[in-house]
Structures are given as structure tokens and as C-alpha cells.
Coordinates of C-alpha atoms in Angstrom, one line a residue:
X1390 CA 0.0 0.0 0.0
X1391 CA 2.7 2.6 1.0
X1392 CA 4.7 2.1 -2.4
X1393 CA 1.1 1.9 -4.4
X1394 CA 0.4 5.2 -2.7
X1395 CA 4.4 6.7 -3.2
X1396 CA 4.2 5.5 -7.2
X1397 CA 0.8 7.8 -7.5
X1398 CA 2.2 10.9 -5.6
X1399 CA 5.5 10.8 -7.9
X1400 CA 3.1 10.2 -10.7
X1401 CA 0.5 13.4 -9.4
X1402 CA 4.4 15.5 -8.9
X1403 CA 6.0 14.7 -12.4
X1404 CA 2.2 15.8 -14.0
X1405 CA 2.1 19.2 -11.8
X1406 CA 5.3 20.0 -12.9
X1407 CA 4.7 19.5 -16.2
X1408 CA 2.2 22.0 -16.7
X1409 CA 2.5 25.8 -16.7
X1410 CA 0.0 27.0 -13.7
X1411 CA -2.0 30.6 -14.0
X1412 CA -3.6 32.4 -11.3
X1413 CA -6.7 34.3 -10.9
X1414 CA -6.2 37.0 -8.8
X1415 CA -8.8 38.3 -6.7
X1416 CA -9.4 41.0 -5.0
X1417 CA -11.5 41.4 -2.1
X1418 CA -13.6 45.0 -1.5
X1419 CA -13.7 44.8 2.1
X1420 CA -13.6 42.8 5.3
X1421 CA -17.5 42.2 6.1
X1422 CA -18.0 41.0 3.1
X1423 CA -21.0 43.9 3.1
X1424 CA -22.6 44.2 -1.0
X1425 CA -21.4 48.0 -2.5
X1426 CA -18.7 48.7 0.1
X1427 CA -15.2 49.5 -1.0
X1428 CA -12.1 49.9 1.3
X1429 CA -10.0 52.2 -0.6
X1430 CA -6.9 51.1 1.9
X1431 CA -7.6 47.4 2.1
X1432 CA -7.8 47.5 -2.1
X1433 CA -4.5 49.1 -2.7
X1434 CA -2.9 47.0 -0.2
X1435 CA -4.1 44.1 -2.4
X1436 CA -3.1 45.8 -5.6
X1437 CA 0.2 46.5 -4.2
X1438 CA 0.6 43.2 -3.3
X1439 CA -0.5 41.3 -6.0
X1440 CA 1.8 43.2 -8.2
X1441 CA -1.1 44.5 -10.7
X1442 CA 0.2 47.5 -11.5
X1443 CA 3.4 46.0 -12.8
X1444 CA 0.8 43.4 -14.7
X1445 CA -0.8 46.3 -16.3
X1446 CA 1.8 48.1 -17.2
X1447 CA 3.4 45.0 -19.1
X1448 CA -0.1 44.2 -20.8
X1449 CA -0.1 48.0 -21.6
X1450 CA 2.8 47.8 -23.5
X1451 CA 2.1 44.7 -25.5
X1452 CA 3.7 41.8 -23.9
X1453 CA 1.9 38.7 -24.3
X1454 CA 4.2 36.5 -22.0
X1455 CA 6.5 37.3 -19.4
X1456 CA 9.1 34.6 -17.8
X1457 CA 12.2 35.1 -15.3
X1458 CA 15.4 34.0 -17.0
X1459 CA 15.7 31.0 -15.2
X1460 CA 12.4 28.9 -16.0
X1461 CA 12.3 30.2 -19.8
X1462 CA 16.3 28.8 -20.2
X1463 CA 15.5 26.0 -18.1
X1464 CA 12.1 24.8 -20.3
X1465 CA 13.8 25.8 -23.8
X1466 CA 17.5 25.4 -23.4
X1467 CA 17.2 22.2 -25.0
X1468 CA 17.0 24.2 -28.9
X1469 CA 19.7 25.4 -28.7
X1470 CA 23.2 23.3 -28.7
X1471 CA 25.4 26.2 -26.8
X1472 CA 22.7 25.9 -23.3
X1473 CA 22.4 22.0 -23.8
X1474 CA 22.4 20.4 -21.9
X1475 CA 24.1 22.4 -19.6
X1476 CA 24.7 26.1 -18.9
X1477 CA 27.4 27.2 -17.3
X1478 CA 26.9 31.2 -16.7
X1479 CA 24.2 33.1 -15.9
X1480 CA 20.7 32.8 -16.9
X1481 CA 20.3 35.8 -18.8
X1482 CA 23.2 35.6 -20.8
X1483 CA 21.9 31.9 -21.3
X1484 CA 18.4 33.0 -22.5
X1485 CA 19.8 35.5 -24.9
X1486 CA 22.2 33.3 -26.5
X1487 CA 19.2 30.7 -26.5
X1488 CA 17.1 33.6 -28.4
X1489 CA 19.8 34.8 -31.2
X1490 CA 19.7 31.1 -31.6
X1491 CA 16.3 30.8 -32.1
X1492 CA 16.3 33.8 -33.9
X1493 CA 14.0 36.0 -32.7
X1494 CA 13.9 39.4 -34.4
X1495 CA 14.2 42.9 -31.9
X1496 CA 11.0 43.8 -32.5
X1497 CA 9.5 40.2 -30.5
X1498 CA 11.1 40.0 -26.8
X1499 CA 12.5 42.7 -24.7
X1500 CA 15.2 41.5 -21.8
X1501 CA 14.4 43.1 -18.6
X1502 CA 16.6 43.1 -15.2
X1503 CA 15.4 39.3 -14.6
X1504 CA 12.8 38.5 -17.0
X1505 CA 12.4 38.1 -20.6
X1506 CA 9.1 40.0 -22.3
X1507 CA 7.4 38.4 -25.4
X1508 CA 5.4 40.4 -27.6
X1509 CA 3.7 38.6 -29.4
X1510 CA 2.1 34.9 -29.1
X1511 CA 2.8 33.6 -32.5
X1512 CA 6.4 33.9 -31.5
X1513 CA 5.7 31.8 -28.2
X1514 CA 4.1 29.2 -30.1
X1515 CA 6.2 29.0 -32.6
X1516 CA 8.9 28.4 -29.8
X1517 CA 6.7 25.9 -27.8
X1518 CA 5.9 24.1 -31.0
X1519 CA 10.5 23.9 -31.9
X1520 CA 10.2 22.8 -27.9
X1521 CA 8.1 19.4 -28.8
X1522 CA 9.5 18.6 -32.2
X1523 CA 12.8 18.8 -30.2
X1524 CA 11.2 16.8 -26.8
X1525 CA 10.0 13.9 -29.2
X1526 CA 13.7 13.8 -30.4
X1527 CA 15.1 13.5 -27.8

């Protein structure tokens, strides 16, 4: 029974971290849950926290997907032969070697401090379909 039940919880792990989780983010007007009241403090704290103004900011500016360095090298490095399958600097310098590869134009991705922005989604997909093709190779 204990290694029936330790096979399906490494099963339920290697499934979960397979997939890419997104969040909804909800904010709550105010503590009595009363209809029509909004705590202006209590909101902003939220906001704040949540980090929705730096969400909107990127939408605003037309960045359909938004990774730290680290996961984006880690999930794609394999399509490119100089970060397979092992880097050995830093992640950023890893995910723009891993880009040029690629070759995505200027006008597709932004690098920021930690994080690379993609603009548009048929530039995603196109890198998520490479990503397969190259999974089922290897």
C-alpha cells in the first residue's frame, strides 16, 4: 500500500510539474464582506501586493508573456546546442544566447533586469511548437 500510494504521488508531482500554472487574482472589496462597500486602503494594499500595477503596465505595452530567465532557459534550453544540456553562466546571458539562436527578431522579446518579455504569441508558439518537435527527439 505505502509504495502503491508513493508510485501515484511521484506520478500526481512529475504531472504538476509539467504543466504551466496561472492564477486568478482576486481582490476582495472589504472585510465584512458587506454588497457596495469599497475599502480604498484594504484595495491598494491588495493591488500592491499582487503586483497589478506592474501586470498592467506590461499588458499595456504589449507583452503577451513574461518569464524570469531562469524557468524560460530552463524549459527551452534544450534548442539550442550552446545551453544544452548544460549552462554554465548566468541565466540571462543563457536566455539571450538561447534567443539569437532561435532567432527572434528585436521587435518580438524585450530583456528586462530578470525577465524576458514576449510580444507577441505567435512567436511563443512557434517556440513551444521547436520545444516538442525537439522533446519527441530527444
Amino acid at each position: 500500500v505505502a509504495t502503491q500510494f508513493k508510485n501515484s504521488l511521484t506520478s500526481l508531482i512529475e504531472i504538476l510539474m509539467s504543466k504551466e500554472p496561472s492564477y486568478i487574482r482576486c481582490i476582495k472589496p472589504n472585510d465584512n464582506k458587506e454588497p457596495g462597500k469599497f475599502d480604498d486602503f484594504l484595495i491598494r494594499h491588495q493591488v500592491k501586493y499582487l503586483g497589478l500595477m506592474e501586470h498592467l503596465r506590461v499588458r499595456r505595452a504589449g507583452f503577451a508573456y513574461r518569464r524570469k530567465y531562469e524557468l524560460f532557459l530552463q524549459r527551452y534550453k534544450c534548442l539550442c546546442p550552446a545551453t544544452w544540456p548544460n549552462w554554465h553562466g548566468t541565466a540571462a546571458e543563457g536566455v539571450e544566447r538561447l534567443i539569437k539562436h532561435i532567432g527572434y527578431k528585436p521587435e518580438e522579446y524585450k530583456l528586462g533586469r530578470t525577465k524576458i518579455f514576449i510580444r507577441f504569441p505567435k512567436t511563443l508558439f512557434a517556440t513551444e511548437d521547436a520545444f516538442e518537435y525537439r522533446k519527441q527527439l530527444l
